[in-house]
Amino acid sequence: MSMINNLRAAVRPSRRRSADAYDPLRPGHAPSAVVDCAVYQNGRRVGERCSPREAAKRVKLAQQLDAGSFSWIGLHEPTEAEFEGIAQRFGLHPLAVEDAVHAHQRPKVERYDDVLFAVFKTIRYVEHDQLTPTSEVVETGELMVFAGHDFVITVRHGGHSSLQELRRRLEADVEGPDGVPLLAKGPSAVLHAIADHVVDNYLVVADRLQTDVDEIEYDVFANKGGRGTDVGRVYQLKREVLEFKRAVTPLLRPMQQLSEPLQRLVDPDIQKYFRDVADHLARVTEQVHGFDELLNSLLQANLAQVSVAQNEDMRKITAWAAIFAVPTMITGVYGMNFDYMPELHHRYGYPMVLGSVILICIGMYRGFRRNGWL
């Protein structure tokens, strides 16, 4: 797209664009990535689904009539060509646009002039019958939100965390907590609803992960001599928790900033709701950090149990080797074939030696058993 290409031209050679570039704002060009696009006036949806170009026109006309309105455009994994016209129409910063198109970004909230750009990591718990060393426990996606004065643009990456149900719920909420539709508060209300929706999913996933962690903990400390738990399962769950941790931890400070009075791009009535989102996020963060620390302890405990089990095995092997060393030594002495050896021609020499070997072995066995070596 032009803004991005201008930025890239300073650091790398520009690439030629097709003469017939895709423009979603031109008539007859309906972006396939657009999931839904609507205009909201006084907290209510006006008309049916429309194109981004038509939505921008409707909002501009409503502002001329002194009627507060905004547009909400939802996209799913748009290409640069599909997003180019929308970015130009709403004046989105090229750096934010590039982040939204290419994804794989760290959770954050940034401000570009009068536009807030938020990046959320979406998390989905993957159902599994039994945790294995290759089980996928959490699946991640990304959700980007551009919130301006009169528009909201959401860009979703991944096959889960659709916003259609959230949009319907907001449209049905004609009387908010203050008796006014929540959408009447403008784009910041949508930003809050999305943040709350994402964090609520975090809470659900954290509760499901608790079950997996408890199962691993039980297996580690069950009395199985350090051999009952596959360390690969513990390590795999730790990797999945680490992925969850990367999605949750960086978002805590931005959510707290959105609730501060100095944040003028957020409606003052909405800021208090961001405090609630920040509180929920802090709870999830503490849970995830707790999971990580507990799994570290479980890994160490499992390794310690394995070491103890190996030491017990070595003691048993050593004890049996000591017991068998007695008959080996005695029979080795009397097998040297010398003519002049004590008791070589004694009538009861053989049974005396054999009985001595048996008594010594029994005595050693009882001693090792008493000391816990066998």
Short mmCIF file of C-alpha atoms in Angstrom, two decimals:
data_model
loop_
_atom_site.label_atom_id
_atom_site.label_comp_id
_atom_site.label_asym_id
_atom_site.label_seq_id
_atom_site.Cartn_x
_atom_site.Cartn_y
_atom_site.Cartn_z
CA MET A 1 0.00 0.00 0.00
CA SER A 2 1.22 3.49 -0.73
CA MET A 3 1.85 4.64 2.83
CA ILE A 4 3.68 1.46 3.74
CA ASN A 5 5.64 1.43 0.49
CA ASN A 6 6.75 5.02 1.04
CA LEU A 7 8.02 4.05 4.46
CA ARG A 8 9.77 0.94 3.20
CA ALA A 9 11.39 2.80 0.31
CA ALA A 10 13.79 4.52 2.70
CA VAL A 11 15.28 1.23 3.88
CA ARG A 12 14.78 -1.22 1.03
CA PRO A 13 14.17 -1.12 -2.72
CA SER A 14 10.54 -0.62 -3.61
CA ARG A 15 8.59 -3.36 -5.36
CA ARG A 16 6.52 -2.65 -8.46
CA ARG A 17 2.78 -2.71 -7.93
CA SER A 18 0.26 -4.02 -10.36
CA ALA A 19 -1.26 -1.40 -12.64
CA ASP A 20 -4.73 -2.53 -11.60
CA ALA A 21 -4.24 -2.25 -7.83
CA TYR A 22 -7.07 -3.44 -5.62
CA ASP A 23 -9.03 -0.53 -4.07
CA PRO A 24 -11.90 -1.45 -1.71
CA LEU A 25 -13.20 2.10 -1.76
CA ARG A 26 -13.85 2.18 -5.47
CA PRO A 27 -17.29 1.14 -6.69
CA GLY A 28 -17.45 -2.53 -7.50
CA HIS A 29 -14.57 -3.43 -5.20
CA ALA A 30 -16.01 -5.13 -2.12
CA PRO A 31 -13.22 -6.39 0.15
CA SER A 32 -13.53 -10.12 0.70
CA ALA A 33 -11.81 -9.70 4.05
CA VAL A 34 -14.62 -7.52 5.43
CA VAL A 35 -16.71 -9.60 7.83
CA ASP A 36 -19.13 -6.83 8.76
CA CYS A 37 -19.39 -3.07 8.33
CA ALA A 38 -22.05 -0.87 9.88
CA VAL A 39 -22.79 2.66 11.06
CA TYR A 40 -24.00 3.36 14.61
CA GLN A 41 -25.86 6.48 15.58
CA ASN A 42 -26.79 7.27 19.18
CA GLY A 43 -25.86 3.74 20.16
CA ARG A 44 -28.00 1.99 17.54
CA ARG A 45 -27.18 0.40 14.24
CA VAL A 46 -28.35 2.40 11.25
CA GLY A 47 -29.27 0.40 8.16
CA GLU A 48 -27.84 -2.91 7.04
CA ARG A 49 -24.30 -3.96 6.25
CA CYS A 50 -22.55 -1.56 3.90
CA SER A 51 -19.14 -1.06 2.32
CA PRO A 52 -16.41 0.84 4.16
CA ARG A 53 -16.69 3.64 1.62
CA GLU A 54 -20.44 3.97 2.20
CA ALA A 55 -19.93 3.82 5.97
CA ALA A 56 -17.49 6.73 5.85
CA LYS A 57 -19.98 8.77 3.82
CA ARG A 58 -22.83 8.07 6.25
CA VAL A 59 -20.73 9.08 9.25
CA LYS A 60 -19.63 12.30 7.56
CA LEU A 61 -23.23 13.17 6.72
CA ALA A 62 -24.38 12.48 10.28
CA GLN A 63 -21.67 14.74 11.67
CA GLN A 64 -22.88 17.55 9.44
CA LEU A 65 -26.31 17.10 11.02
CA ASP A 66 -24.75 17.22 14.52
CA ALA A 67 -25.66 13.59 15.14
CA GLY A 68 -23.00 11.54 16.90
CA SER A 69 -22.17 8.45 14.92
CA PHE A 70 -19.31 6.13 14.08
CA SER A 71 -18.58 3.18 11.82
CA TRP A 72 -17.36 -0.25 12.84
CA ILE A 73 -15.51 -2.23 10.17
CA GLY A 74 -14.52 -5.81 10.92
CA LEU A 75 -11.93 -7.62 8.81
CA HIS A 76 -10.45 -11.10 8.93
CA GLU A 77 -6.86 -11.59 7.75
CA PRO A 78 -6.85 -8.86 5.08
CA THR A 79 -4.10 -8.58 2.51
CA GLU A 80 -2.25 -5.33 1.88
CA ALA A 81 -4.36 -4.69 -1.20
CA GLU A 82 -7.62 -5.28 0.66
CA PHE A 83 -6.60 -2.97 3.49
CA GLU A 84 -5.01 -0.22 1.42
CA GLY A 85 -8.10 1.80 0.61
CA ILE A 86 -9.46 1.57 4.17
CA ALA A 87 -6.15 2.75 5.58
CA GLN A 88 -6.12 5.73 3.23
CA ARG A 89 -9.74 6.63 3.88
CA PHE A 90 -9.34 6.72 7.67
CA GLY A 91 -5.78 8.06 7.76
CA LEU A 92 -4.23 5.11 9.58
CA HIS A 93 -0.52 5.28 10.37
CA PRO A 94 1.56 3.08 8.05
CA LEU A 95 3.42 1.43 10.92
CA ALA A 96 0.16 0.40 12.56
CA VAL A 97 -1.23 -0.75 9.23
CA GLU A 98 1.80 -2.93 8.59
CA ASP A 99 1.44 -4.47 12.06
CA ALA A 100 -2.24 -5.17 11.42
CA VAL A 101 -1.65 -6.82 8.05
CA HIS A 102 1.35 -8.96 8.91
CA ALA A 103 0.36 -9.81 12.50
CA HIS A 104 2.72 -11.64 14.91
CA GLN A 105 2.88 -8.57 17.13
CA ARG A 106 3.42 -8.18 20.85
CA PRO A 107 0.27 -7.18 22.79
CA LYS A 108 0.27 -3.41 23.15
CA VAL A 109 -1.72 -0.17 22.97
CA GLU A 110 -0.20 2.70 20.99
CA ARG A 111 -1.39 6.15 20.05
CA TYR A 112 -0.99 7.60 16.58
CA ASP A 113 -2.28 11.18 16.64
CA ASP A 114 -6.00 10.79 17.40
CA VAL A 115 -6.14 7.05 16.80
CA LEU A 116 -5.59 4.31 19.37
CA PHE A 117 -4.06 1.11 18.02
CA ALA A 118 -4.43 -1.94 20.27
CA VAL A 119 -3.05 -5.43 19.72
CA PHE A 120 -4.57 -8.34 21.64
CA LYS A 121 -3.51 -11.98 21.65
CA THR A 122 -6.58 -14.19 21.55
CA ILE A 123 -6.42 -17.54 23.33
CA ARG A 124 -8.49 -20.68 22.81
CA TYR A 125 -8.27 -23.82 24.94
CA VAL A 126 -7.76 -26.93 22.79
CA GLU A 127 -9.77 -29.88 24.05
CA HIS A 128 -7.83 -33.13 24.59
CA ASP A 129 -8.65 -36.46 26.19
CA GLN A 130 -5.22 -36.90 27.72
CA LEU A 131 -2.22 -34.62 27.97
CA THR A 132 0.71 -36.00 25.98
CA PRO A 133 4.21 -34.66 25.23
CA THR A 134 2.85 -33.35 21.90
CA SER A 135 -0.56 -32.08 23.00
CA GLU A 136 -1.59 -28.58 21.93
CA VAL A 137 -3.23 -27.00 24.96
CA VAL A 138 -3.75 -23.40 23.85
CA GLU A 139 -4.19 -21.92 20.40
CA THR A 140 -3.35 -18.26 19.86
CA GLY A 141 -4.58 -15.69 17.40
CA GLU A 142 -4.37 -11.92 17.10
CA LEU A 143 -6.88 -9.11 17.20
CA MET A 144 -5.99 -5.54 16.25
CA VAL A 145 -8.25 -2.56 16.94
CA PHE A 146 -8.04 0.94 15.44
CA ALA A 147 -10.20 3.31 17.50
CA GLY A 148 -10.55 6.84 16.16
CA HIS A 149 -12.94 9.68 16.80
CA ASP A 150 -15.66 8.31 14.51
CA PHE A 151 -14.57 4.83 13.52
CA VAL A 152 -13.50 1.43 14.81
CA ILE A 153 -11.61 -1.01 12.62
CA THR A 154 -10.97 -4.52 13.89
CA VAL A 155 -8.54 -6.88 12.18
CA ARG A 156 -8.61 -10.50 13.29
CA HIS A 157 -6.02 -13.18 12.59
CA GLY A 158 -6.72 -16.81 13.37
CA GLY A 159 -9.69 -19.12 13.17
CA HIS A 160 -11.23 -18.37 16.57
CA SER A 161 -12.44 -15.45 18.72
CA SER A 162 -14.97 -14.13 16.25
CA LEU A 163 -16.49 -10.77 17.18
CA GLN A 164 -19.88 -11.36 15.56
CA GLU A 165 -21.52 -12.50 18.78
CA LEU A 166 -19.99 -9.56 20.66
CA ARG A 167 -21.30 -7.13 18.03
CA ARG A 168 -24.80 -8.60 18.27
CA ARG A 169 -24.72 -8.38 22.04
CA LEU A 170 -23.68 -4.74 21.96
CA GLU A 171 -26.37 -3.93 19.40
CA ALA A 172 -28.99 -5.61 21.59
CA ASP A 173 -27.88 -3.67 24.68
CA VAL A 174 -30.16 -0.67 24.10
CA GLU A 175 -30.03 0.34 27.77
CA GLY A 176 -26.56 0.26 29.25
CA PRO A 177 -25.59 0.53 32.92
CA ASP A 178 -26.36 4.28 32.90
CA GLY A 179 -29.63 3.90 30.99
CA VAL A 180 -27.83 4.83 27.76
CA PRO A 181 -26.77 2.30 25.10
CA LEU A 182 -23.14 1.43 25.56
CA LEU A 183 -22.43 2.05 21.89
CA ALA A 184 -23.58 5.65 22.39
CA LYS A 185 -20.24 6.22 24.10
CA GLY A 186 -18.54 5.85 20.75
CA PRO A 187 -15.49 3.88 19.58
CA SER A 188 -13.97 3.72 23.06
CA ALA A 189 -16.97 1.66 24.17
CA VAL A 190 -16.24 -0.86 21.40
CA LEU A 191 -12.57 -0.93 22.39
CA HIS A 192 -13.57 -1.68 25.98
CA ALA A 193 -16.02 -4.38 24.93
CA ILE A 194 -13.35 -6.10 22.83
CA ALA A 195 -10.77 -5.88 25.63
CA ASP A 196 -13.30 -7.25 28.11
CA HIS A 197 -14.23 -10.05 25.70
CA VAL A 198 -10.58 -11.06 25.21
CA VAL A 199 -9.77 -10.97 28.93
CA ASP A 200 -12.91 -12.97 29.80
CA ASN A 201 -11.64 -15.67 27.43
CA TYR A 202 -8.32 -15.55 29.29
CA LEU A 203 -10.19 -16.33 32.52
CA VAL A 204 -11.92 -19.32 30.94
CA VAL A 205 -8.67 -20.71 29.53
CA ALA A 206 -6.87 -20.18 32.86
CA ASP A 207 -9.55 -22.19 34.67
CA ARG A 208 -9.21 -25.03 32.14
CA LEU A 209 -5.42 -24.96 32.42
CA GLN A 210 -5.77 -25.30 36.19
CA THR A 211 -7.22 -28.78 35.63
CA ASP A 212 -4.25 -29.83 33.49
CA VAL A 213 -1.76 -28.48 36.03
CA ASP A 214 -3.55 -30.29 38.86
CA GLU A 215 -3.44 -33.55 36.88
CA ILE A 216 0.29 -33.19 36.27
CA GLU A 217 0.88 -32.34 39.93
CA TYR A 218 -1.00 -35.47 41.04
CA ASP A 219 1.00 -37.66 38.67
CA VAL A 220 4.31 -36.25 39.86
CA PHE A 221 3.62 -36.73 43.56
CA ALA A 222 1.77 -40.03 43.28
CA ASN A 223 3.84 -42.74 44.91
CA LYS A 224 5.32 -44.22 41.74
CA GLY A 225 8.99 -44.09 42.59
CA GLY A 226 9.68 -41.22 40.20
CA ARG A 227 8.74 -43.36 37.19
CA GLY A 228 5.06 -42.55 36.81
CA THR A 229 5.34 -39.13 35.12
CA ASP A 230 6.61 -38.50 31.63
CA VAL A 231 8.72 -35.36 31.95
CA GLY A 232 7.81 -34.54 28.35
CA ARG A 233 4.20 -33.90 29.45
CA VAL A 234 5.34 -31.44 32.09
CA TYR A 235 7.62 -29.67 29.64
CA GLN A 236 4.93 -29.49 26.95
CA LEU A 237 2.43 -27.97 29.38
CA LYS A 238 5.07 -25.47 30.48
CA ARG A 239 5.59 -24.44 26.84
CA GLU A 240 1.86 -23.89 26.41
CA VAL A 241 1.68 -21.88 29.65
CA LEU A 242 4.61 -19.79 28.44
CA GLU A 243 2.70 -19.00 25.24
CA PHE A 244 -0.27 -17.95 27.35
CA LYS A 245 2.03 -15.85 29.54
CA ARG A 246 3.37 -13.97 26.52
CA ALA A 247 -0.16 -13.06 25.53
CA VAL A 248 -1.26 -11.84 28.96
CA THR A 249 1.69 -10.16 30.68
CA PRO A 250 2.47 -7.32 28.20
CA LEU A 251 -1.19 -6.21 28.15
CA LEU A 252 -1.51 -5.35 31.85
CA ARG A 253 0.16 -1.93 31.76
CA PRO A 254 -1.70 -0.71 28.62
CA MET A 255 -5.05 -1.63 30.20
CA GLN A 256 -4.12 0.35 33.29
CA GLN A 257 -3.14 3.32 31.12
CA LEU A 258 -6.51 3.29 29.35
CA SER A 259 -8.22 3.69 32.74
CA GLU A 260 -6.20 6.77 33.69
CA PRO A 261 -7.89 10.21 33.53
CA LEU A 262 -5.14 11.63 31.31
CA GLN A 263 -6.18 9.30 28.48
CA ARG A 264 -8.24 11.79 26.49
CA LEU A 265 -9.01 9.43 23.61
CA VAL A 266 -11.20 7.31 25.89
CA ASP A 267 -14.61 8.50 27.05
CA PRO A 268 -14.46 9.33 30.80
CA ASP A 269 -17.50 7.14 31.45
CA ILE A 270 -15.70 4.19 29.83
CA GLN A 271 -12.44 4.58 31.74
CA LYS A 272 -13.87 3.08 34.93
CA TYR A 273 -14.79 -0.04 32.95
CA PHE A 274 -11.19 -0.36 31.80
CA ARG A 275 -10.20 -0.51 35.48
CA ASP A 276 -12.38 -3.59 35.82
CA VAL A 277 -10.72 -5.15 32.75
CA ALA A 278 -7.30 -4.36 34.23
CA ASP A 279 -8.31 -6.05 37.51
CA HIS A 280 -9.41 -9.21 35.69
CA LEU A 281 -6.23 -9.17 33.62
CA ALA A 282 -4.14 -8.84 36.79
CA ARG A 283 -5.89 -11.92 38.18
CA VAL A 284 -5.14 -13.91 35.03
CA THR A 285 -1.54 -12.71 35.05
CA GLU A 286 -1.10 -13.92 38.62
CA GLN A 287 -2.63 -17.29 37.71
CA VAL A 288 -0.38 -17.75 34.69
CA HIS A 289 2.73 -16.78 36.64
CA GLY A 290 1.64 -19.22 39.33
CA PHE A 291 1.24 -21.98 36.72
CA ASP A 292 4.72 -21.24 35.39
CA GLU A 293 6.34 -21.33 38.82
CA LEU A 294 4.44 -24.47 39.82
CA LEU A 295 5.48 -26.29 36.65
CA ASN A 296 9.09 -25.28 37.31
CA SER A 297 8.77 -26.82 40.77
CA LEU A 298 7.14 -29.94 39.32
CA LEU A 299 9.98 -30.35 36.83
CA GLN A 300 12.53 -30.08 39.64
CA ALA A 301 10.52 -32.42 41.85
CA ASN A 302 10.23 -34.97 39.06
CA LEU A 303 13.97 -34.81 38.36
CA ALA A 304 14.65 -35.19 42.10
CA GLN A 305 12.38 -38.23 42.25
CA VAL A 306 14.17 -39.77 39.28
CA SER A 307 17.52 -39.16 41.00
CA VAL A 308 16.24 -40.74 44.21
CA ALA A 309 14.91 -43.74 42.28
CA GLN A 310 18.25 -44.15 40.51
CA ASN A 311 20.10 -43.99 43.83
CA GLU A 312 17.80 -46.67 45.24
CA ASP A 313 18.47 -48.85 42.22
CA MET A 314 22.21 -48.35 42.61
CA ARG A 315 22.03 -49.32 46.31
CA LYS A 316 20.14 -52.51 45.46
CA ILE A 317 22.62 -53.41 42.74
CA THR A 318 25.54 -52.70 45.08
CA ALA A 319 23.99 -54.81 47.88
CA TRP A 320 23.43 -57.81 45.63
CA ALA A 321 26.92 -57.43 44.17
CA ALA A 322 28.37 -57.48 47.71
CA ILE A 323 26.39 -60.62 48.59
CA PHE A 324 27.53 -62.47 45.47
CA ALA A 325 31.11 -61.35 46.05
CA VAL A 326 31.39 -63.64 49.12
CA PRO A 327 30.85 -67.00 47.36
CA THR A 328 32.86 -65.74 44.42
CA MET A 329 35.85 -64.97 46.65
CA ILE A 330 35.69 -68.22 48.62
CA THR A 331 35.20 -70.48 45.61
CA GLY A 332 37.94 -68.57 43.84
CA VAL A 333 40.39 -69.32 46.64
CA TYR A 334 39.61 -73.04 46.67
CA GLY A 335 39.75 -73.27 42.93
CA MET A 336 43.47 -72.43 42.63
CA ASN A 337 44.53 -76.13 42.32
CA PHE A 338 47.40 -76.08 44.86
CA ASP A 339 48.40 -79.43 46.42
CA TYR A 340 49.03 -78.08 49.89
CA MET A 341 45.97 -76.10 50.97
CA PRO A 342 44.34 -76.03 54.47
CA GLU A 343 41.42 -78.43 54.86
CA LEU A 344 41.89 -79.66 51.31
CA HIS A 345 41.63 -83.29 52.44
CA HIS A 346 39.32 -82.67 55.40
CA ARG A 347 36.31 -84.99 55.41
CA TYR A 348 33.80 -82.24 56.20
CA GLY A 349 35.60 -79.39 54.43
CA TYR A 350 33.16 -79.03 51.53
CA PRO A 351 29.94 -78.85 53.60
CA MET A 352 31.66 -76.51 56.10
CA VAL A 353 32.72 -74.09 53.38
CA LEU A 354 29.32 -74.30 51.63
CA GLY A 355 27.49 -73.70 54.92
CA SER A 356 29.76 -70.76 55.73
CA VAL A 357 29.02 -69.19 52.35
CA ILE A 358 25.26 -69.58 52.88
CA LEU A 359 25.37 -68.17 56.42
CA ILE A 360 27.48 -65.19 55.42
CA CYS A 361 25.16 -64.41 52.45
CA ILE A 362 22.07 -64.68 54.65
CA GLY A 363 23.66 -62.42 57.25
CA MET A 364 24.58 -59.81 54.67
CA TYR A 365 21.09 -59.99 53.13
CA ARG A 366 19.46 -59.40 56.55
CA GLY A 367 21.82 -56.51 57.23
CA PHE A 368 21.07 -54.82 53.90
CA ARG A 369 17.31 -55.31 54.41
CA ARG A 370 17.51 -53.79 57.88
CA ASN A 371 19.34 -50.73 56.50
CA GLY A 372 16.87 -50.27 53.64
CA TRP A 373 19.20 -51.23 50.83
CA LEU A 374 17.04 -54.17 49.74
#
